PDB file of C-alpha atoms and ligand atoms in Angstrom:
ATOM      1  CA  MET V 246     -59.664  30.868  20.359  1.00  0.00           C
ATOM      2  CA  ALA V 247     -58.612  30.760  24.028  1.00  0.00           C
ATOM      3  CA  THR V 248     -55.159  31.884  25.107  1.00  0.00           C
ATOM      4  CA  LEU V 249     -52.797  30.438  27.701  1.00  0.00           C
ATOM      5  CA  ASP V 250     -54.280  32.552  30.495  1.00  0.00           C
ATOM      6  CA  GLY V 251     -57.899  31.764  29.529  1.00  0.00           C
ATOM      7  CA  LEU V 252     -58.665  35.372  28.573  1.00  0.00           C
ATOM      8  CA  PRO V 253     -59.599  36.320  24.995  1.00  0.00           C
ATOM      9  CA  PRO V 254     -56.863  37.102  22.420  1.00  0.00           C
ATOM     10  CA  LEU V 255     -55.790  40.749  22.560  1.00  0.00           C
ATOM     11  CA  ARG V 256     -56.850  41.377  18.953  1.00  0.00           C
ATOM     12  CA  ASP V 257     -60.439  40.525  19.977  1.00  0.00           C
ATOM     13  CA  VAL V 258     -60.192  42.668  23.099  1.00  0.00           C
ATOM     14  CA  ILE V 259     -59.042  45.660  21.051  1.00  0.00           C
ATOM     15  CA  GLN V 260     -61.804  45.185  18.496  1.00  0.00           C
ATOM     16  CA  ARG V 261     -64.557  44.642  21.048  1.00  0.00           C
ATOM     17  CA  HIS V 262     -63.600  47.770  23.021  1.00  0.00           C
ATOM     18  CA  GLY V 263     -62.845  49.918  19.965  1.00  0.00           C
ATOM     19  CA  LEU V 264     -59.260  50.588  21.049  1.00  0.00           C
ATOM     20  CA  ASP V 265     -57.882  52.003  17.828  1.00  0.00           C
ATOM     21  CA  ALA V 266     -54.373  53.201  18.658  1.00  0.00           C
ATOM     22  CA  ARG V 267     -53.898  56.930  19.268  1.00  0.00           C
ATOM     23  CA  LYS V 268     -50.558  58.404  18.288  1.00  0.00           C
ATOM     24  CA  ALA V 269     -50.827  61.314  20.719  1.00  0.00           C
ATOM     25  CA  LEU V 270     -50.838  58.804  23.597  1.00  0.00           C
ATOM     26  CA  GLY V 271     -47.862  56.883  22.223  1.00  0.00           C
ATOM     27  CA  GLN V 272     -50.037  53.829  21.652  1.00  0.00           C
ATOM     28  CA  ASN V 273     -48.193  50.929  20.016  1.00  0.00           C
ATOM     29  CA  PHE V 274     -49.670  47.774  21.464  1.00  0.00           C
ATOM     30  CA  LEU V 275     -48.028  44.395  21.959  1.00  0.00           C
ATOM     31  CA  LEU V 276     -50.456  41.623  21.087  1.00  0.00           C
ATOM     32  CA  ASP V 277     -48.211  38.557  21.322  1.00  0.00           C
ATOM     33  CA  LEU V 278     -48.482  37.122  24.835  1.00  0.00           C
ATOM     34  CA  ASN V 279     -45.276  35.103  24.350  1.00  0.00           C
ATOM     35  CA  LEU V 280     -43.416  38.356  23.786  1.00  0.00           C
ATOM     36  CA  THR V 281     -45.045  40.149  26.723  1.00  0.00           C
ATOM     37  CA  GLN V 282     -44.122  37.160  28.907  1.00  0.00           C
ATOM     38  CA  LYS V 283     -40.527  37.387  27.686  1.00  0.00           C
ATOM     39  CA  ILE V 284     -40.437  41.064  28.713  1.00  0.00           C
ATOM     40  CA  ALA V 285     -42.021  40.354  32.115  1.00  0.00           C
ATOM     41  CA  ARG V 286     -39.646  37.422  32.705  1.00  0.00           C
ATOM     42  CA  SER V 287     -36.642  39.659  32.072  1.00  0.00           C
ATOM     43  CA  ALA V 288     -37.567  41.474  35.311  1.00  0.00           C
ATOM     44  CA  GLY V 289     -36.566  38.335  37.238  1.00  0.00           C
ATOM     45  CA  SER V 290     -38.858  36.429  39.571  1.00  0.00           C
ATOM     46  CA  LEU V 291     -42.206  38.126  40.153  1.00  0.00           C
ATOM     47  CA  GLU V 292     -43.405  35.737  42.859  1.00  0.00           C
ATOM     48  CA  GLY V 293     -44.610  37.811  45.818  1.00  0.00           C
ATOM     49  CA  VAL V 294     -43.659  41.056  44.076  1.00  0.00           C
ATOM     50  CA  THR V 295     -45.878  44.107  43.585  1.00  0.00           C
ATOM     51  CA  VAL V 296     -45.479  45.469  40.078  1.00  0.00           C
ATOM     52  CA  ILE V 297     -46.226  49.030  39.024  1.00  0.00           C
ATOM     53  CA  GLU V 298     -47.033  49.243  35.320  1.00  0.00           C
ATOM     54  CA  VAL V 299     -47.380  52.523  33.454  1.00  0.00           C
ATOM     55  CA  GLY V 300     -49.669  52.480  30.426  1.00  0.00           C
ATOM     56  CA  PRO V 301     -51.224  48.999  30.442  1.00  0.00           C
ATOM     57  CA  GLY V 302     -53.382  49.825  27.379  1.00  0.00           C
ATOM     58  CA  PRO V 303     -55.443  46.735  26.482  1.00  0.00           C
ATOM     59  CA  GLY V 304     -53.383  44.741  29.003  1.00  0.00           C
ATOM     60  CA  GLY V 305     -50.962  42.472  27.097  1.00  0.00           C
ATOM     61  CA  LEU V 306     -48.046  43.095  29.443  1.00  0.00           C
ATOM     62  CA  THR V 307     -50.338  43.242  32.478  1.00  0.00           C
ATOM     63  CA  ARG V 308     -51.627  39.749  31.710  1.00  0.00           C
ATOM     64  CA  ALA V 309     -48.095  38.432  31.332  1.00  0.00           C
ATOM     65  CA  ILE V 310     -47.038  39.902  34.684  1.00  0.00           C
ATOM     66  CA  LEU V 311     -50.056  38.419  36.452  1.00  0.00           C
ATOM     67  CA  SER V 312     -49.602  35.025  34.800  1.00  0.00           C
ATOM     68  CA  LEU V 313     -46.032  34.934  36.138  1.00  0.00           C
ATOM     69  CA  GLY V 314     -47.239  35.078  39.734  1.00  0.00           C
ATOM     70  CA  ALA V 315     -46.947  38.742  40.733  1.00  0.00           C
ATOM     71  CA  LYS V 316     -48.620  39.395  44.067  1.00  0.00           C
ATOM     72  CA  LYS V 317     -50.302  42.506  42.686  1.00  0.00           C
ATOM     73  CA  VAL V 318     -50.165  44.882  39.727  1.00  0.00           C
ATOM     74  CA  ILE V 319     -50.874  48.583  40.152  1.00  0.00           C
ATOM     75  CA  ALA V 320     -51.409  49.922  36.627  1.00  0.00           C
ATOM     76  CA  ILE V 321     -51.721  53.600  35.699  1.00  0.00           C
ATOM     77  CA  GLU V 322     -53.511  54.314  32.426  1.00  0.00           C
ATOM     78  CA  ARG V 323     -54.401  57.694  30.990  1.00  0.00           C
ATOM     79  CA  ASP V 324     -56.762  56.504  28.241  1.00  0.00           C
ATOM     80  CA  SER V 325     -60.165  55.825  29.813  1.00  0.00           C
ATOM     81  CA  ARG V 326     -61.187  53.766  26.748  1.00  0.00           C
ATOM     82  CA  CYS V 327     -58.885  51.008  28.078  1.00  0.00           C
ATOM     83  CA  LEU V 328     -60.567  50.745  31.484  1.00  0.00           C
ATOM     84  CA  PRO V 329     -63.311  48.215  30.557  1.00  0.00           C
ATOM     85  CA  ALA V 330     -60.712  45.878  29.003  1.00  0.00           C
ATOM     86  CA  LEU V 331     -58.577  46.156  32.150  1.00  0.00           C
ATOM     87  CA  ALA V 332     -61.649  45.461  34.317  1.00  0.00           C
ATOM     88  CA  GLU V 333     -61.995  42.091  32.558  1.00  0.00           C
ATOM     89  CA  ILE V 334     -58.435  41.207  33.576  1.00  0.00           C
ATOM     90  CA  SER V 335     -59.169  42.348  37.106  1.00  0.00           C
ATOM     91  CA  ASP V 336     -62.190  40.002  37.227  1.00  0.00           C
ATOM     92  CA  HIS V 337     -60.020  37.135  36.021  1.00  0.00           C
ATOM     93  CA  TYR V 338     -57.392  37.769  38.718  1.00  0.00           C
ATOM     94  CA  PRO V 339     -59.536  38.870  41.693  1.00  0.00           C
ATOM     95  CA  GLY V 340     -57.821  41.316  44.061  1.00  0.00           C
ATOM     96  CA  LYS V 341     -54.608  41.356  42.027  1.00  0.00           C
ATOM     97  CA  LEU V 342     -55.035  44.241  39.607  1.00  0.00           C
ATOM     98  CA  GLU V 343     -55.591  47.803  40.727  1.00  0.00           C
ATOM     99  CA  VAL V 344     -56.032  50.346  37.951  1.00  0.00           C
ATOM    100  CA  ILE V 345     -55.391  54.031  38.526  1.00  0.00           C
ATOM    101  CA  ALA V 346     -56.983  56.140  35.809  1.00  0.00           C
ATOM    102  CA  GLY V 347     -54.792  59.155  35.165  1.00  0.00           C
ATOM    103  CA  ASP V 348     -51.492  60.630  34.055  1.00  0.00           C
ATOM    104  CA  ALA V 349     -48.511  58.702  35.448  1.00  0.00           C
ATOM    105  CA  LEU V 350     -46.479  61.925  35.545  1.00  0.00           C
ATOM    106  CA  LYS V 351     -48.898  63.280  38.144  1.00  0.00           C
ATOM    107  CA  VAL V 352     -49.148  60.190  40.354  1.00  0.00           C
ATOM    108  CA  ASP V 353     -46.870  60.080  43.387  1.00  0.00           C
ATOM    109  CA  LEU V 354     -45.679  56.490  42.971  1.00  0.00           C
ATOM    110  CA  PRO V 355     -43.865  56.070  46.321  1.00  0.00           C
ATOM    111  CA  SER V 356     -47.103  56.910  48.113  1.00  0.00           C
ATOM    112  CA  ILE V 357     -49.097  54.223  46.256  1.00  0.00           C
ATOM    113  CA  ALA V 358     -46.365  51.592  46.527  1.00  0.00           C
ATOM    114  CA  PRO V 359     -46.953  49.193  49.408  1.00  0.00           C
ATOM    115  CA  GLU V 360     -44.344  47.771  51.758  1.00  0.00           C
ATOM    116  CA  GLY V 361     -42.264  44.973  50.286  1.00  0.00           C
ATOM    117  CA  PRO V 362     -40.548  44.526  46.955  1.00  0.00           C
ATOM    118  CA  VAL V 363     -41.800  46.690  44.086  1.00  0.00           C
ATOM    119  CA  LYS V 364     -40.717  46.307  40.481  1.00  0.00           C
ATOM    120  CA  ILE V 365     -41.661  48.712  37.728  1.00  0.00           C
ATOM    121  CA  ILE V 366     -42.342  47.116  34.346  1.00  0.00           C
ATOM    122  CA  ALA V 367     -43.653  49.085  31.379  1.00  0.00           C
ATOM    123  CA  ASN V 368     -43.858  49.454  27.649  1.00  0.00           C
ATOM    124  CA  LEU V 369     -43.624  53.206  28.008  1.00  0.00           C
ATOM    125  CA  PRO V 370     -45.455  55.781  25.955  1.00  0.00           C
ATOM    126  CA  TYR V 371     -42.624  57.392  23.973  1.00  0.00           C
ATOM    127  CA  ASN V 372     -43.694  60.943  24.793  1.00  0.00           C
ATOM    128  CA  VAL V 373     -43.363  60.629  28.586  1.00  0.00           C
ATOM    129  CA  GLY V 374     -40.952  57.692  28.947  1.00  0.00           C
ATOM    130  CA  THR V 375     -37.748  59.679  29.442  1.00  0.00           C
ATOM    131  CA  GLN V 376     -39.310  62.060  31.973  1.00  0.00           C
ATOM    132  CA  LEU V 377     -40.668  59.133  33.995  1.00  0.00           C
ATOM    133  CA  LEU V 378     -37.265  57.456  33.997  1.00  0.00           C
ATOM    134  CA  VAL V 379     -35.538  60.648  35.178  1.00  0.00           C
ATOM    135  CA  ASN V 380     -38.111  60.984  37.989  1.00  0.00           C
ATOM    136  CA  TRP V 381     -37.427  57.392  39.076  1.00  0.00           C
ATOM    137  CA  LEU V 382     -33.662  57.985  38.976  1.00  0.00           C
ATOM    138  CA  LEU V 383     -33.588  61.238  40.900  1.00  0.00           C
ATOM    139  CA  PRO V 384     -35.528  60.945  44.156  1.00  0.00           C
ATOM    140  CA  PRO V 385     -33.847  62.935  46.945  1.00  0.00           C
ATOM    141  CA  THR V 386     -32.960  59.773  48.880  1.00  0.00           C
ATOM    142  CA  TRP V 387     -31.522  56.414  47.811  1.00  0.00           C
ATOM    143  CA  PRO V 388     -32.176  53.467  47.596  1.00  0.00           C
ATOM    144  CA  PRO V 389     -35.481  54.204  45.856  1.00  0.00           C
ATOM    145  CA  PHE V 390     -38.846  52.552  46.527  1.00  0.00           C
ATOM    146  CA  TRP V 391     -38.374  50.218  43.517  1.00  0.00           C
ATOM    147  CA  GLU V 392     -35.985  47.298  43.281  1.00  0.00           C
ATOM    148  CA  SER V 393     -35.821  47.166  39.482  1.00  0.00           C
ATOM    149  CA  LEU V 394     -37.027  48.964  36.352  1.00  0.00           C
ATOM    150  CA  THR V 395     -37.765  46.898  33.241  1.00  0.00           C
ATOM    151  CA  LEU V 396     -38.719  49.340  30.536  1.00  0.00           C
ATOM    152  CA  MET V 397     -39.291  49.346  26.801  1.00  0.00           C
ATOM    153  CA  PHE V 398     -37.907  52.340  24.937  1.00  0.00           C
ATOM    154  CA  GLN V 399     -37.065  53.270  21.400  1.00  0.00           C
ATOM    155  CA  LYS V 400     -33.671  51.634  20.858  1.00  0.00           C
ATOM    156  CA  GLU V 401     -31.919  54.972  20.486  1.00  0.00           C
ATOM    157  CA  VAL V 402     -33.132  56.002  23.956  1.00  0.00           C
ATOM    158  CA  GLY V 403     -32.034  52.625  25.370  1.00  0.00           C
ATOM    159  CA  GLN V 404     -28.556  53.211  23.935  1.00  0.00           C
ATOM    160  CA  ARG V 405     -28.431  56.608  25.623  1.00  0.00           C
ATOM    161  CA  ILE V 406     -29.406  55.109  28.988  1.00  0.00           C
ATOM    162  CA  VAL V 407     -26.641  52.472  28.997  1.00  0.00           C
ATOM    163  CA  ALA V 408     -23.947  54.622  27.321  1.00  0.00           C
ATOM    164  CA  ASN V 409     -20.573  55.367  28.920  1.00  0.00           C
ATOM    165  CA  GLU V 410     -18.136  58.196  28.194  1.00  0.00           C
ATOM    166  CA  ASP V 411     -16.669  58.422  24.700  1.00  0.00           C
ATOM    167  CA  ASP V 412     -19.713  56.634  23.317  1.00  0.00           C
ATOM    168  CA  ASP V 413     -21.733  58.568  20.700  1.00  0.00           C
ATOM    169  CA  HIS V 414     -24.917  58.012  22.714  1.00  0.00           C
ATOM    170  CA  TYR V 415     -23.443  59.252  25.998  1.00  0.00           C
ATOM    171  CA  GLY V 416     -25.254  62.222  27.486  1.00  0.00           C
ATOM    172  CA  ARG V 417     -27.363  63.381  30.406  1.00  0.00           C
ATOM    173  CA  LEU V 418     -29.355  60.125  30.568  1.00  0.00           C
ATOM    174  CA  GLY V 419     -26.216  57.961  30.623  1.00  0.00           C
ATOM    175  CA  VAL V 420     -24.745  59.999  33.494  1.00  0.00           C
ATOM    176  CA  LEU V 421     -27.938  59.994  35.580  1.00  0.00           C
ATOM    177  CA  ALA V 422     -28.533  56.254  35.026  1.00  0.00           C
ATOM    178  CA  GLY V 423     -24.850  55.349  35.467  1.00  0.00           C
ATOM    179  CA  TRP V 424     -24.557  57.279  38.714  1.00  0.00           C
ATOM    180  CA  ARG V 425     -27.215  55.404  40.655  1.00  0.00           C
ATOM    181  CA  THR V 426     -27.941  52.220  38.712  1.00  0.00           C
ATOM    182  CA  ASP V 427     -26.555  49.315  36.788  1.00  0.00           C
ATOM    183  CA  ALA V 428     -28.308  49.662  33.430  1.00  0.00           C
ATOM    184  CA  ARG V 429     -28.237  47.146  30.607  1.00  0.00           C
ATOM    185  CA  MET V 430     -30.100  46.504  27.383  1.00  0.00           C
ATOM    186  CA  VAL V 431     -31.792  43.113  27.472  1.00  0.00           C
ATOM    187  CA  PHE V 432     -33.150  42.511  23.965  1.00  0.00           C
ATOM    188  CA  ASP V 433     -34.473  44.356  20.919  1.00  0.00           C
ATOM    189  CA  VAL V 434     -38.064  44.219  19.722  1.00  0.00           C
ATOM    190  CA  PRO V 435     -38.666  44.844  15.995  1.00  0.00           C
ATOM    191  CA  PRO V 436     -41.320  47.343  14.794  1.00  0.00           C
ATOM    192  CA  GLN V 437     -43.559  44.592  13.425  1.00  0.00           C
ATOM    193  CA  ALA V 438     -44.131  43.191  16.939  1.00  0.00           C
ATOM    194  CA  PHE V 439     -46.343  46.233  17.663  1.00  0.00           C
ATOM    195  CA  THR V 440     -49.777  47.259  16.455  1.00  0.00           C
ATOM    196  CA  PRO V 441     -49.443  49.688  14.775  1.00  0.00           C
ATOM    197  CA  PRO V 442     -45.698  49.262  14.072  1.00  0.00           C
ATOM    198  CA  PRO V 443     -43.583  52.280  15.090  1.00  0.00           C
ATOM    199  CA  LYS V 444     -40.905  53.568  12.681  1.00  0.00           C
ATOM    200  CA  VAL V 445     -37.977  52.357  14.789  1.00  0.00           C
ATOM    201  CA  THR V 446     -36.706  49.306  16.661  1.00  0.00           C
ATOM    202  CA  SER V 447     -37.421  49.188  20.395  1.00  0.00           C
ATOM    203  CA  THR V 448     -35.377  47.731  23.199  1.00  0.00           C
ATOM    204  CA  VAL V 449     -35.962  46.491  26.728  1.00  0.00           C
ATOM    205  CA  VAL V 450     -33.718  48.068  29.355  1.00  0.00           C
ATOM    206  CA  ASN V 451     -33.222  46.759  32.869  1.00  0.00           C
ATOM    207  CA  LEU V 452     -31.994  49.015  35.681  1.00  0.00           C
ATOM    208  CA  THR V 453     -31.179  47.998  39.243  1.00  0.00           C
ATOM    209  CA  PRO V 454     -30.190  50.442  41.992  1.00  0.00           C
ATOM    210  CA  ARG V 455     -26.555  50.625  43.050  1.00  0.00           C
ATOM    211  CA  PRO V 456     -26.577  50.064  46.797  1.00  0.00           C
ATOM    212  CA  GLN V 457     -24.091  52.874  47.452  1.00  0.00           C
ATOM    213  CA  PRO V 458     -23.788  55.343  44.596  1.00  0.00           C
ATOM    214  CA  LEU V 459     -21.206  58.126  45.014  1.00  0.00           C
ATOM    215  CA  PRO V 460     -22.661  60.781  47.337  1.00  0.00           C
ATOM    216  CA  CYS V 461     -24.026  63.681  45.272  1.00  0.00           C
ATOM    217  CA  ASP V 462     -26.931  66.113  45.195  1.00  0.00           C
ATOM    218  CA  ALA V 463     -29.242  64.926  42.391  1.00  0.00           C
ATOM    219  CA  LYS V 464     -30.356  68.477  41.557  1.00  0.00           C
ATOM    220  CA  LYS V 465     -26.771  69.700  41.160  1.00  0.00           C
ATOM    221  CA  LEU V 466     -25.871  66.734  38.976  1.00  0.00           C
ATOM    222  CA  GLU V 467     -28.879  67.518  36.796  1.00  0.00           C
ATOM    223  CA  ARG V 468     -27.823  71.160  36.465  1.00  0.00           C
ATOM    224  CA  ILE V 469     -24.276  70.229  35.509  1.00  0.00           C
ATOM    225  CA  THR V 470     -25.259  67.589  32.952  1.00  0.00           C
ATOM    226  CA  HIS V 471     -27.964  69.829  31.501  1.00  0.00           C
ATOM    227  CA  ALA V 472     -25.472  72.653  30.930  1.00  0.00           C
ATOM    228  CA  ALA V 473     -22.592  70.413  29.785  1.00  0.00           C
ATOM    229  CA  PHE V 474     -24.568  68.371  27.256  1.00  0.00           C
ATOM    230  CA  GLY V 475     -26.721  71.330  26.184  1.00  0.00           C
ATOM    231  CA  GLN V 476     -23.634  72.417  24.241  1.00  0.00           C
ATOM    232  CA  ARG V 477     -21.882  69.078  23.937  1.00  0.00           C
ATOM    233  CA  ARG V 478     -19.481  70.070  21.128  1.00  0.00           C
ATOM    234  CA  LYS V 479     -18.128  73.033  23.094  1.00  0.00           C
ATOM    235  CA  MET V 480     -15.328  72.925  25.627  1.00  0.00           C
ATOM    236  CA  LEU V 481     -16.551  72.687  29.197  1.00  0.00           C
ATOM    237  CA  ARG V 482     -15.092  76.115  30.080  1.00  0.00           C
ATOM    238  CA  GLN V 483     -17.664  77.513  27.636  1.00  0.00           C
ATOM    239  CA  SER V 484     -20.696  75.268  28.247  1.00  0.00           C
ATOM    240  CA  LEU V 485     -20.362  75.526  32.044  1.00  0.00           C
ATOM    241  CA  LYS V 486     -19.815  79.300  32.049  1.00  0.00           C
ATOM    242  CA  PRO V 487     -23.153  80.050  33.776  1.00  0.00           C
ATOM    243  CA  LEU V 488     -22.190  77.632  36.584  1.00  0.00           C
ATOM    244  CA  GLY V 489     -18.673  78.909  37.194  1.00  0.00           C
ATOM    245  CA  GLY V 490     -16.835  77.862  34.011  1.00  0.00           C
ATOM    246  CA  GLU V 491     -13.055  77.684  34.229  1.00  0.00           C
ATOM    247  CA  ALA V 492     -12.872  78.406  37.988  1.00  0.00           C
ATOM    248  CA  LEU V 493     -15.276  75.565  38.758  1.00  0.00           C
ATOM    249  CA  LEU V 494     -13.387  73.136  36.508  1.00  0.00           C
ATOM    250  CA  ASN V 495     -10.017  74.083  37.992  1.00  0.00           C
ATOM    251  CA  LYS V 496     -11.393  73.568  41.481  1.00  0.00           C
ATOM    252  CA  ALA V 497     -12.645  70.109  40.456  1.00  0.00           C
ATOM    253  CA  ASP V 498      -9.248  69.396  38.831  1.00  0.00           C
ATOM    254  CA  ILE V 499     -10.805  68.843  35.399  1.00  0.00           C
ATOM    255  CA  ASP V 500      -9.177  70.267  32.265  1.00  0.00           C
ATOM    256  CA  PRO V 501     -11.442  73.128  31.077  1.00  0.00           C
ATOM    257  CA  ALA V 502     -10.621  72.284  27.458  1.00  0.00           C
ATOM    258  CA  ARG V 503     -12.341  68.900  27.647  1.00  0.00           C
ATOM    259  CA  ARG V 504     -15.789  68.240  26.178  1.00  0.00           C
ATOM    260  CA  ALA V 505     -18.772  66.842  28.091  1.00  0.00           C
ATOM    261  CA  GLU V 506     -18.778  63.468  26.340  1.00  0.00           C
ATOM    262  CA  THR V 507     -15.254  62.661  27.595  1.00  0.00           C
ATOM    263  CA  LEU V 508     -16.112  62.991  31.305  1.00  0.00           C
ATOM    264  CA  SER V 509     -16.846  59.827  33.283  1.00  0.00           C
ATOM    265  CA  VAL V 510     -19.820  59.618  35.629  1.00  0.00           C
ATOM    266  CA  GLU V 511     -17.401  59.969  38.559  1.00  0.00           C
ATOM    267  CA  GLU V 512     -16.015  63.211  37.093  1.00  0.00           C
ATOM    268  CA  PHE V 513     -19.527  64.607  36.680  1.00  0.00           C
ATOM    269  CA  VAL V 514     -20.201  63.746  40.316  1.00  0.00           C
ATOM    270  CA  THR V 515     -16.999  65.558  41.339  1.00  0.00           C
ATOM    271  CA  LEU V 516     -18.101  68.622  39.370  1.00  0.00           C
ATOM    272  CA  ALA V 517     -21.577  68.580  40.937  1.00  0.00           C
ATOM    273  CA  ASN V 518     -20.048  68.287  44.393  1.00  0.00           C
ATOM    274  CA  THR V 519     -17.762  71.239  43.644  1.00  0.00           C
ATOM    275  CA  LEU V 520     -20.688  73.419  42.546  1.00  0.00           C
TER     276      LEU V 520
HETATM  277  N1  SAM Q 665     -48.681  48.183  27.774  1.00  0.00           N
HETATM  278  C1  SAM Q 665     -49.398  48.156  26.511  1.00  0.00           C
HETATM  279  C2  SAM Q 665     -48.698  47.199  25.587  1.00  0.00           C
HETATM  280  O1  SAM Q 665     -47.528  46.865  25.855  1.00  0.00           O
HETATM  281  O2  SAM Q 665     -49.300  46.808  24.592  1.00  0.00           O
HETATM  282  C3  SAM Q 665     -49.513  49.552  25.890  1.00  0.00           C
HETATM  283  C4  SAM Q 665     -48.205  50.269  25.665  1.00  0.00           C
HETATM  284  S1  SAM Q 665     -48.369  51.776  24.744  1.00  0.00           S
HETATM  285  C5  SAM Q 665     -46.728  51.938  24.097  1.00  0.00           C
HETATM  286  C6  SAM Q 665     -48.362  53.066  25.967  1.00  0.00           C
HETATM  287  C7  SAM Q 665     -49.582  53.161  26.861  1.00  0.00           C
HETATM  288  O3  SAM Q 665     -49.400  54.248  27.790  1.00  0.00           O
HETATM  289  C8  SAM Q 665     -50.909  53.470  26.176  1.00  0.00           C
HETATM  290  O4  SAM Q 665     -51.902  52.611  26.642  1.00  0.00           O
HETATM  291  C9  SAM Q 665     -51.229  54.929  26.545  1.00  0.00           C
HETATM  292  O5  SAM Q 665     -52.619  55.200  26.586  1.00  0.00           O
HETATM  293  C10 SAM Q 665     -50.595  55.021  27.909  1.00  0.00           C
HETATM  294  N2  SAM Q 665     -50.197  56.375  28.302  1.00  0.00           N
HETATM  295  C11 SAM Q 665     -49.756  57.382  27.522  1.00  0.00           C
HETATM  296  N3  SAM Q 665     -49.412  58.464  28.258  1.00  0.00           N
HETATM  297  C12 SAM Q 665     -49.638  58.119  29.549  1.00  0.00           C
HETATM  298  C13 SAM Q 665     -49.484  58.805  30.787  1.00  0.00           C
HETATM  299  N4  SAM Q 665     -49.013  60.047  30.837  1.00  0.00           N
HETATM  300  N5  SAM Q 665     -49.818  58.152  31.929  1.00  0.00           N
HETATM  301  C14 SAM Q 665     -50.285  56.882  31.895  1.00  0.00           C
HETATM  302  N6  SAM Q 665     -50.453  56.184  30.743  1.00  0.00           N
HETATM  303  C15 SAM Q 665     -50.143  56.794  29.595  1.00  0.00           C
END
């Protein structure tokens, strides 16, 4: 049976190329092209946009992005078994899909990104998703090379990304994302939408860069949040002891008896700038 884009159904592609899902690579594939289109559409217009996709797998999301008019997709895939399936998509959309075989954590994305608008869209492998997001949030200079991130995470991770102070999910990720971006959850995706189904619900998160985030050294903010949330139930005078403890907090005019989860993003920035 043909699909909307004229390529074979993903179930056939997976069978023909023997792409049985590997847990170690975080492989939970999306086979419903209506759903992958919904995810791609949530990134806004893709006309004339270059998209970087991490982990295209058999190419469900890649096909959706291309069918929505992206100028080009640069896809980074670690599992070489997927390359022949991706080559078929490349043949169908000549000159529009470039596949980089390798580990996305080791690819210097700004150097492969061309001039012009770049959006990152990905159903991320769960084992490297958070690290990739942190790398995209913490380049030394801002604005970054990307104009939006549209990413699928386990719902619990999505909640941590969009969380504010006094929220149970608030932590290092919420501070780093809240500092430089507007982050919002777009919609949930139930386990049964994936093959094989994961244990938990997933969610699509959209992040766009704040044009002028509060000035702060990303490395210092990381050190502060790492220490503060590493012992989140303790008072800050205790958890921040290695970084100056009470003296640092007094200098930043923050009560040393407070706990990390009560500090706003702005207060974390003040602390980092005081460091
Ligand atoms: N995009 C496909 C989809 O939505 O059906 C597959 C998503 S699956 C959750 C994650 C994909 O990332 C897999 O294809 C896996 O092989 C790939 N992957 C895992 N670790 C990776 C890494 N470090 N760099 C690049 N790709 C990776």
